[in-house]
PDB file of C-alpha atoms in Angstrom:
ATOM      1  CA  UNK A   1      21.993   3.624  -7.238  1.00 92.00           C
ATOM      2  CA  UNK A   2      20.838   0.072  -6.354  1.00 94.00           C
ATOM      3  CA  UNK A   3      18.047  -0.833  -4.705  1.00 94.00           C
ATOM      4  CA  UNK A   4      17.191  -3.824  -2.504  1.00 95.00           C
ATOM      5  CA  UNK A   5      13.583  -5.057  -1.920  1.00 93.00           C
ATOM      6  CA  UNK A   6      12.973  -6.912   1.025  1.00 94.00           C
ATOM      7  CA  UNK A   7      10.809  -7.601   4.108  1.00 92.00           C
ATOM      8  CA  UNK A   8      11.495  -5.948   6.937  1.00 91.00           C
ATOM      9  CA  UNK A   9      12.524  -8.703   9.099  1.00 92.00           C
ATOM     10  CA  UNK A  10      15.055  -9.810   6.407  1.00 94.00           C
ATOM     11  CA  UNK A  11      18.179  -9.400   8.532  1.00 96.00           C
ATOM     12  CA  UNK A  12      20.664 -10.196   5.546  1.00 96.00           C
ATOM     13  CA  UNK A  13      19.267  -7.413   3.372  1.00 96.00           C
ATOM     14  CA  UNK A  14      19.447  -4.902   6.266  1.00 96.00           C
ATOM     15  CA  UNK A  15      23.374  -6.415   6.766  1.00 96.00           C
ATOM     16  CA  UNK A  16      23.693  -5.917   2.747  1.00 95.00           C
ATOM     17  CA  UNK A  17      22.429  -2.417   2.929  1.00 95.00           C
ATOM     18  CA  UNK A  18      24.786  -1.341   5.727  1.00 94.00           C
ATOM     19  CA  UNK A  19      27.896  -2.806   3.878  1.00 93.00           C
ATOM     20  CA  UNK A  20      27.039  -0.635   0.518  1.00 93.00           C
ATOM     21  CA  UNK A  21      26.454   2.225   2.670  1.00 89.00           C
ATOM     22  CA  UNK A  22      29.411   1.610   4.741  1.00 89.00           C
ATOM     23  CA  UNK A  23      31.954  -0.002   3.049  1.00 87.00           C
ATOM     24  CA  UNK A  24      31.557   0.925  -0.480  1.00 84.00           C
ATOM     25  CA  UNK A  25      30.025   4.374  -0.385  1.00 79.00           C
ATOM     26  CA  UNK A  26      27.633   3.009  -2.924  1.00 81.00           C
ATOM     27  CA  UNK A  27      24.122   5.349  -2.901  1.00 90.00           C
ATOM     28  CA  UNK A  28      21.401   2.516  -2.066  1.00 94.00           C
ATOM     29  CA  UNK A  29      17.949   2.265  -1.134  1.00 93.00           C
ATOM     30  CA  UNK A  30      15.796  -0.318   0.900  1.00 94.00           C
ATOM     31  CA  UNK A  31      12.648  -0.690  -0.358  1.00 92.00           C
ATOM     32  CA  UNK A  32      10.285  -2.727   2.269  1.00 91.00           C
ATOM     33  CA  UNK A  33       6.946  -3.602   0.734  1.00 87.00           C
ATOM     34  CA  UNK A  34       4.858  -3.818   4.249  1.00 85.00           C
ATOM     35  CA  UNK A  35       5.501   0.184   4.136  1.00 88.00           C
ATOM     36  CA  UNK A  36       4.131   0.434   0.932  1.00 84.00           C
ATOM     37  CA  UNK A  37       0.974   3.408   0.648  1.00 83.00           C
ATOM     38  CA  UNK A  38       2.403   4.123   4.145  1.00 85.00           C
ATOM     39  CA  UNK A  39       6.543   5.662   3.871  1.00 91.00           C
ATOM     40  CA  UNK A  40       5.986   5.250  -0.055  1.00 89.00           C
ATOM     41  CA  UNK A  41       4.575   5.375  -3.650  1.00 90.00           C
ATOM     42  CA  UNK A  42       5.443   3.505  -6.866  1.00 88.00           C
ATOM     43  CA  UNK A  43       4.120   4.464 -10.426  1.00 88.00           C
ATOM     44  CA  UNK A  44       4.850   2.491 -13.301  1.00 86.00           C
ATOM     45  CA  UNK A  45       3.471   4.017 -16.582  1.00 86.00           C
ATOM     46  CA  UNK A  46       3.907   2.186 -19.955  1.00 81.00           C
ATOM     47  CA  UNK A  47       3.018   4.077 -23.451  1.00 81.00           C
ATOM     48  CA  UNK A  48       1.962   1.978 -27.147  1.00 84.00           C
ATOM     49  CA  UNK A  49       5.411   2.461 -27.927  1.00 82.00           C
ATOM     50  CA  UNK A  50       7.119   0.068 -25.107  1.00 76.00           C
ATOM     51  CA  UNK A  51       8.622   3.378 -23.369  1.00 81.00           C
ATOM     52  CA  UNK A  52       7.982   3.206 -19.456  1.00 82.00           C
ATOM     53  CA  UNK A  53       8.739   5.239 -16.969  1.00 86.00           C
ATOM     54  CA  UNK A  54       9.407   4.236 -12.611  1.00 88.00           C
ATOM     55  CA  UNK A  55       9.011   6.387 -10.717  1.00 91.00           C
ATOM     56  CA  UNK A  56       9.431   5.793  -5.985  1.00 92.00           C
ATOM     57  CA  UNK A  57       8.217   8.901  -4.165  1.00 94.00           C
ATOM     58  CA  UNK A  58       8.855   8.796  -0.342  1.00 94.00           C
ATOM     59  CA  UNK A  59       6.436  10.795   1.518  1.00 94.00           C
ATOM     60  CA  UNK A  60       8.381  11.581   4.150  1.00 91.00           C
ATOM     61  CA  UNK A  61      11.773  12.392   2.849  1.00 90.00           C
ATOM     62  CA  UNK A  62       9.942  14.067  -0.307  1.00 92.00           C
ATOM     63  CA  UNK A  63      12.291  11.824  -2.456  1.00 91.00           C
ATOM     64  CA  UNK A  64      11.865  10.863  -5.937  1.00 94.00           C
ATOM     65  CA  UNK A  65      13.657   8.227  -7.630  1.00 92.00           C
ATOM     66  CA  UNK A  66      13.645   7.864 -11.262  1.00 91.00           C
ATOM     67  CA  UNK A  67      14.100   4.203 -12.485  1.00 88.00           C
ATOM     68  CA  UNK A  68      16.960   5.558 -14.665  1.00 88.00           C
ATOM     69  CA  UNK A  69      18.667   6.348 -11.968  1.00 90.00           C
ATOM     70  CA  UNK A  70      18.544   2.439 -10.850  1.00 91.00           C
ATOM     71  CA  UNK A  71      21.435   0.484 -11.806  1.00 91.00           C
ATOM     72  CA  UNK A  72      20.564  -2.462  -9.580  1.00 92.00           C
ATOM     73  CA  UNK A  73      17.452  -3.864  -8.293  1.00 92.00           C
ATOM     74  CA  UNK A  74      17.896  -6.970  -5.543  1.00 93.00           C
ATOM     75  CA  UNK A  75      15.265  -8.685  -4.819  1.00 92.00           C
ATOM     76  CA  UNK A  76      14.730 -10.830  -2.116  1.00 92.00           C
ATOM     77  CA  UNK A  77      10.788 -10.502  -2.414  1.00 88.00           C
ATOM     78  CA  UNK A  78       8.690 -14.034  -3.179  1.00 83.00           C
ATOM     79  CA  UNK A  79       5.497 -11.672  -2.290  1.00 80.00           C
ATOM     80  CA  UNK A  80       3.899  -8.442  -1.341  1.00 82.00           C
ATOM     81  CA  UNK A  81       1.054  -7.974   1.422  1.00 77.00           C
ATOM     82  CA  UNK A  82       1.640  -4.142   2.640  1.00 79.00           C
ATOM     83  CA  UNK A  83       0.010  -3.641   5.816  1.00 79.00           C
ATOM     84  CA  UNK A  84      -2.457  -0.966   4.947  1.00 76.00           C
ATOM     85  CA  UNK A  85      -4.441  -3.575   3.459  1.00 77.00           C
ATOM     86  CA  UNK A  86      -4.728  -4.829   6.817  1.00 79.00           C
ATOM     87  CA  UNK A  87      -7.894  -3.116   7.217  1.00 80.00           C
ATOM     88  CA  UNK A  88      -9.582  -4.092   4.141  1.00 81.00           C
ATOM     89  CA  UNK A  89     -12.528  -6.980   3.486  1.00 88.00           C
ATOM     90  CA  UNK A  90     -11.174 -10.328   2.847  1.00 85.00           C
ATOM     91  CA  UNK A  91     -12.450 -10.341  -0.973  1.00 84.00           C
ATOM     92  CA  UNK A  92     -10.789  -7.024  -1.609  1.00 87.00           C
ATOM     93  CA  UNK A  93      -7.494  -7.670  -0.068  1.00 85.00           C
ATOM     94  CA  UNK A  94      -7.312 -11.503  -2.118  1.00 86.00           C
ATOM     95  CA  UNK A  95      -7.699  -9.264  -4.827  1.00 87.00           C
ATOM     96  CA  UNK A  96      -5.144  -6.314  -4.310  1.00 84.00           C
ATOM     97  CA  UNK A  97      -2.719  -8.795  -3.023  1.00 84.00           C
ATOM     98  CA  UNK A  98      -2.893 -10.818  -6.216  1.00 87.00           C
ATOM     99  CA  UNK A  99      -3.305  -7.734  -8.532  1.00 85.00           C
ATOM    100  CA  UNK A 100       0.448  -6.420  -6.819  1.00 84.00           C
ATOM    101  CA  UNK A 101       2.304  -9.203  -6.588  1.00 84.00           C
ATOM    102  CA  UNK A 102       1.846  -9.881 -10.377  1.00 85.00           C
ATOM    103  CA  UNK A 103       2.395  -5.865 -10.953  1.00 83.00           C
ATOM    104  CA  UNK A 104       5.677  -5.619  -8.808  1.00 82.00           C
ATOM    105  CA  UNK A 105       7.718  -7.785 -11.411  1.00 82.00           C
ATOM    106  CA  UNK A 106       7.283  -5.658 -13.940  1.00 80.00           C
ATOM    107  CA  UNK A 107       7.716  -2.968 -11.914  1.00 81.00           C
ATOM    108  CA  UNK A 108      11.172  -3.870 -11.026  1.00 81.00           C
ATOM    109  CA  UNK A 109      11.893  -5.077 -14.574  1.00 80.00           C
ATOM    110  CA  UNK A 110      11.497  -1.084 -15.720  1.00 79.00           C
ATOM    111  CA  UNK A 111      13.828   0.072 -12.893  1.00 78.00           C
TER     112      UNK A 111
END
């Protein structure tokens, strides 16, 4: 499976995603982050060992996806601002903005 991460007005990731669905038969997912807490959930869970574990659950769908099922992980992402924090005080969304966008990289390193 590969996965692309992009913003949902990123027309050449929604062209790329076509093409490996398309063209090359390929199983891929597009992964937009203002949907994020909305269409999905991601859990990242690292032991003392250095073992992790991704997981994406779609609500929706009801559709899990391991990280070792990943293969490939694009990323066209230079940050994350998901729109249910649309709602929340100023302070608190600084915060949660800042806390995911240093989380994310890590997230997609496990996958």
């Amino acid at each position: 499976m590969i996965l692309i991460f992009a913003h949902h007005y990123d027309a050449e990731a929604a062209w790329l995603y076509g093409q490996f669905q398309k063209k090359y038969k390929i199983k891929v997912c597009l992964i937009i982050p203002e949907a994020l807490g909305l269409d999905y959930n991601i859990t990242l869970r690292l032991n003392n060992s250095g073992e992790h574990e991704s997981i994406i659950y779609f609500f929706k769908e009801q559709i899990k996806i391991n990280g070792g099922e990943v293969r490939y992980v694009i990323n066209r992402l230079s940050y994350i601002n998901p729109l249910v924090w649309q709602n929340a005080e100023p302070d608190e969304r600084t915060y949660a903005t800042n806390e995911l966008n240093a989380f994310f990289p890590a997230f997609m390193y496990t996958l």
